XYZ file of C-alpha atoms in Angstrom:
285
model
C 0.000 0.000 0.000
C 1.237 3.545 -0.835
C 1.893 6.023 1.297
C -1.283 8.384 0.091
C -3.162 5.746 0.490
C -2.489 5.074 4.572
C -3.416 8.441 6.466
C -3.971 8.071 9.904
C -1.555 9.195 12.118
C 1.623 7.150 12.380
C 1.342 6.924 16.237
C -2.630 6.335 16.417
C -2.504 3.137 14.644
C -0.368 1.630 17.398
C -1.759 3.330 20.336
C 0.729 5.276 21.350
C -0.144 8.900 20.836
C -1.091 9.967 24.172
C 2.276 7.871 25.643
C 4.198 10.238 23.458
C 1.716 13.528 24.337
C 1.895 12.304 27.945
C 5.961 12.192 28.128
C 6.053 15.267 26.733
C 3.777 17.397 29.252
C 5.711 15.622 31.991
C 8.636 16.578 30.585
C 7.862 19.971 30.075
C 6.588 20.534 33.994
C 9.617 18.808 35.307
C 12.362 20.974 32.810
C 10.305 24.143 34.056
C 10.087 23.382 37.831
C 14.015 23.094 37.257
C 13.970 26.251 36.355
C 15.277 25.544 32.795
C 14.672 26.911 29.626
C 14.250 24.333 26.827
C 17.483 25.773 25.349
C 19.350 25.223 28.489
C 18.093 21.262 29.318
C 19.340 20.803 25.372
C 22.915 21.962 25.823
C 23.051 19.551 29.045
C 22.117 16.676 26.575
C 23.648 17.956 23.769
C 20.363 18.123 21.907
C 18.800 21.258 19.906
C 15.958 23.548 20.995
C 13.579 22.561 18.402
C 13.793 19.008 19.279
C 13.454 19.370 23.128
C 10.627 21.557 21.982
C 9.357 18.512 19.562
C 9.658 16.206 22.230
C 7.714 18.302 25.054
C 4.984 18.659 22.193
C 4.984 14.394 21.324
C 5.786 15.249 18.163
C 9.301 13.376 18.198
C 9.773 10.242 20.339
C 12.432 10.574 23.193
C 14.908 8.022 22.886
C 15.166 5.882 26.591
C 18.631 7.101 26.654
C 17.528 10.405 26.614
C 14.993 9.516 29.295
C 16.963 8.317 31.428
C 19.637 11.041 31.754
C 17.338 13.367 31.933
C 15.391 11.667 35.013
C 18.314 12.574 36.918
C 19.193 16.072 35.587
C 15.833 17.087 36.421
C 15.207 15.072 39.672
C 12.169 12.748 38.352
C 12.763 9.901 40.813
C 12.555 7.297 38.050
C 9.172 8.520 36.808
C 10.640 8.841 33.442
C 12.635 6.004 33.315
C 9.384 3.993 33.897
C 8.276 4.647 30.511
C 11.718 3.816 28.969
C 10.159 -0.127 28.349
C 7.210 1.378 26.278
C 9.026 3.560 23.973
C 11.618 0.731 23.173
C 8.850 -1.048 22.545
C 7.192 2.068 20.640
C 10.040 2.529 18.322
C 10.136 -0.776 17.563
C 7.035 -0.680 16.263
C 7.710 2.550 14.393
C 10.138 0.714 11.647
C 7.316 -0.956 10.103
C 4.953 2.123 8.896
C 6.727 3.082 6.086
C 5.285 2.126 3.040
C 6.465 -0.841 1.026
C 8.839 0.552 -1.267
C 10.955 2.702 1.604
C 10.688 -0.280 4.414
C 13.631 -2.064 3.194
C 15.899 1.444 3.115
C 14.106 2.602 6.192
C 15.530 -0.261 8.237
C 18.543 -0.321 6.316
C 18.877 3.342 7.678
C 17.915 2.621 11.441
C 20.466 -0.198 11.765
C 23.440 1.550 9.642
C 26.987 2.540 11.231
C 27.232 4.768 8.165
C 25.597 6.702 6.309
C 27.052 9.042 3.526
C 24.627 11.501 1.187
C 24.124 13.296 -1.810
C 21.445 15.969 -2.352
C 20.752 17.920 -5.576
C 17.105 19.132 -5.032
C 16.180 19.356 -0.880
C 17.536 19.383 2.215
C 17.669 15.615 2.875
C 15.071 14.250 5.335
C 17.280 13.266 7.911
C 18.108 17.297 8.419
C 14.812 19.188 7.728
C 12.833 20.823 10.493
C 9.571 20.257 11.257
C 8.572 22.699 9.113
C 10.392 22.743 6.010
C 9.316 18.809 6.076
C 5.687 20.397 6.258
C 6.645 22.542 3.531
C 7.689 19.845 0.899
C 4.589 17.392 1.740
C 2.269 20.729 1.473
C 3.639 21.638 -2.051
C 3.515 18.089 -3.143
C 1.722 17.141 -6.786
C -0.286 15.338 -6.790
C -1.681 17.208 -3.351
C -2.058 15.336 -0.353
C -4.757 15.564 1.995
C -3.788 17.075 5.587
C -3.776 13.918 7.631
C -1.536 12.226 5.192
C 0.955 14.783 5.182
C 1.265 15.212 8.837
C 1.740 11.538 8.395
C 4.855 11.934 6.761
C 6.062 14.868 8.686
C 5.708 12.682 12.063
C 7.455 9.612 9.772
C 10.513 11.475 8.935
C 11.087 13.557 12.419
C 10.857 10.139 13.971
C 14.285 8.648 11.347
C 15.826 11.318 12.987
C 16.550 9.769 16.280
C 19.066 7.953 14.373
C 21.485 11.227 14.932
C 20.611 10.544 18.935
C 21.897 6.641 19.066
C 25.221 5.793 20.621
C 27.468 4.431 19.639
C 26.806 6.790 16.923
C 26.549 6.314 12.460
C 29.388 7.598 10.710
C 27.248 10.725 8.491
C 28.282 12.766 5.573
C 25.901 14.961 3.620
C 27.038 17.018 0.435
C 24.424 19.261 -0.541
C 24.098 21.308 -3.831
C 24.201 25.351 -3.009
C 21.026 25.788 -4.826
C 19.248 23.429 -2.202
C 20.127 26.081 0.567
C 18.970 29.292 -1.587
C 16.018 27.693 -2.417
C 13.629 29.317 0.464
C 10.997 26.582 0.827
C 8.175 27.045 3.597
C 9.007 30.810 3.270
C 11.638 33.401 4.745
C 11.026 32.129 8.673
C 11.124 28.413 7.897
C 14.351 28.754 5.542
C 16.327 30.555 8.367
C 15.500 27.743 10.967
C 16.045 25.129 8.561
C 19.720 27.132 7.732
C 20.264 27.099 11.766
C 19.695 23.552 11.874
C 21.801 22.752 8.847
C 24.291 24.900 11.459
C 23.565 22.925 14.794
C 23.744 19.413 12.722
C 27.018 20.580 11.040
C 28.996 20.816 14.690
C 28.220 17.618 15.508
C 31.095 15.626 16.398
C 29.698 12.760 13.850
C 28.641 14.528 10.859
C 30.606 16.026 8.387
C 28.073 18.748 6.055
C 29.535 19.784 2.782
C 28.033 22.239 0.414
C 28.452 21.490 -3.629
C 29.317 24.960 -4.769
C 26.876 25.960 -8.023
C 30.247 27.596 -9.568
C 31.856 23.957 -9.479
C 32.784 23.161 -13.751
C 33.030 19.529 -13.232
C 30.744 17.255 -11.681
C 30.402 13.500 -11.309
C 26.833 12.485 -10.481
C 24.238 14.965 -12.514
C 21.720 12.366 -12.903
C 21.056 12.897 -9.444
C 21.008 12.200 -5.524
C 21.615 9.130 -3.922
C 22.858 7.737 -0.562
C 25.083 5.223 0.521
C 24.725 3.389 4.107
C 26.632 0.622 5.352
C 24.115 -1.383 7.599
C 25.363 -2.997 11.077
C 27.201 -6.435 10.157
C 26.468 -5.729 6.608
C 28.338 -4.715 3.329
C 27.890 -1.167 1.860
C 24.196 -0.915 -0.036
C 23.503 2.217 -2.435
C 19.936 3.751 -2.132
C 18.222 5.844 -5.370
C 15.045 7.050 -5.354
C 13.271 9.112 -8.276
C 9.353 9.753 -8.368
C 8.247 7.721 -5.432
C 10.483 4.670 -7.617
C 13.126 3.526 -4.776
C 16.108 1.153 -5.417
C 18.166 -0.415 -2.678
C 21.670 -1.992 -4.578
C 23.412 -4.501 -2.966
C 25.084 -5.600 -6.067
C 28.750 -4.188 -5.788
C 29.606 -3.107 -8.868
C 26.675 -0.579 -8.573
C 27.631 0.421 -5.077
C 31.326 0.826 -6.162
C 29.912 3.467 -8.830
C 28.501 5.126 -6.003
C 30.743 4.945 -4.149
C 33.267 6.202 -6.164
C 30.842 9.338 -7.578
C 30.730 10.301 -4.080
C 34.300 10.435 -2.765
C 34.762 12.677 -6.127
C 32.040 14.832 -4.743
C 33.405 15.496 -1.577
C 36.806 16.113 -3.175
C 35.037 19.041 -5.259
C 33.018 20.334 -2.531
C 33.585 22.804 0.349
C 35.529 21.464 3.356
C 33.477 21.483 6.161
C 34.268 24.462 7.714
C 34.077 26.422 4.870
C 30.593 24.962 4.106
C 29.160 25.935 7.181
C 31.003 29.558 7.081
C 28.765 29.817 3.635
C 25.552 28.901 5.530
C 25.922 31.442 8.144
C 26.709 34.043 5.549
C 24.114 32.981 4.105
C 21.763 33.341 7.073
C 23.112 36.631 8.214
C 21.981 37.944 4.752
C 18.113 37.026 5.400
């Protein structure tokens, strides 16, 4: 079954909605009697303001490890860790609402010790806000209706707690400049999703690289693709073009891939200069 075709909610289906919603509210009375803004409990746990917000709201699912450090920072007596069973439990659950032809990437992804990207069009999934995420399911042809598209936003903030697992994935992401002038969701959305292209960037386990559009030579015009390396597993390549998805474990293919890619990052911005660009970028809003 497609994905327009499956709208409820991806946490009603299991029963789990009000676990999340419930966490959340408890979360947010315990961080403010604490005396702590949602900024300040992030930088104690190394996580970004948006997605403490997220989490507070039960729009993102806390991981247990998050639960249970923050039991103690914030003096819950354990009534947070309590619920650490049920979200394993929740998240387990969560790997099988994807629709048929992004299950087998989408648990390739969740499992993988690496994961190395290519973007020519977006900001990849694994890095948009809430709202930019909004943004692309909104201006979506054929349209979808509302409950399927905050479907998909919940769906993709929830492959996002792959950034909080530890040990952590390898990640590299080279995006195309034009993805990051490209102000999608508006002027307010575009600056939060450039911050959190910013916040993602400094983390010790991603590298960010930006393709510049000024680049003469490149490698892989025919468009994006990703490469993960799942837990125990060989290297897979991952290509996906009008809802069509491919998952390659034949090696020749991946060895394309892989070799496109480490010409990529050769032609790209280093790092640091990629993320200088962004906040130039951002100051000029």
């Amino acid at each position: 079954m497609n994905q327009e075709a499956r709208p409820e909610h991806p946490v009603e289906s299991d029963g789990t909605a009000h676990l999340f919603k419930a966490l959340g509210k408890q979360i947010k009375v315990l961080r403010e009697r604490a005396g702590l803004s949602q900024r300040e409990l992030g930088a104690m746990v190394s996580y970004g303001e948006d997605l403490i917000s997220a989490i507070e709201r039960g729009v993102r699912t806390p991981q247990p490890e998050f639960l249970e450090r923050i039991d103690e920072l914030l003096g819950a007596d354990g009534v947070l860790k309590a619920a650490v069973p049920e979200v394993r439990e929740a998240l387990a659950r969560s790997r099988t609402r994807h629709p048929d032809w992004f299950r087998d990437y989408a648990e390739a992804e969740a499992k993988a010790v690496a994961l190395h990207d290519y973007t020519a069009q977006v900001v990849p999934g694994l890095l948009q806000t809430e709202q930019y995420a909004r943004a692309v399911f909104i201006h979506r042809r054929p349209l979808l209706d509302d409950e399927t598209i905050e479907k998909r936003v919940a769906d993709r903030l929830a492959r996002q707690q792959i950034f909080q697992r530890w040990p952590a994935p390898t990640f590299s992401f080279v995006l195309e400049e034009t993805v990051l002038q490209r102000p999608m969701g508006g002027p307010e959305v575009h600056a939060q999703q450039l911050r959190r292209l910013l916040d993602v960037g400094q983390l010790r386990t991603v590298e960010l690289q930006v393709m510049p559009t000024a680049c003469p030579d490149h490698p892989s015009l025919d468009g994006a693709f990703t490469l993960l390396t799942p837990k125990g597993r060989q290297q897979v390549a991952y290509v996906e073009s009008y809802g069509h998805a491919r998952l390659s474990t034949e090696p020749e293919d991946v060895r394309i891939f892989s070799e496109r890619y480490g010409i990529i990052r050769a032609q790209a911005l280093t790092p640091r200069k990629s993320l200088s660009l962004i906040e130039e970028m951002l100051k000029a809003l």
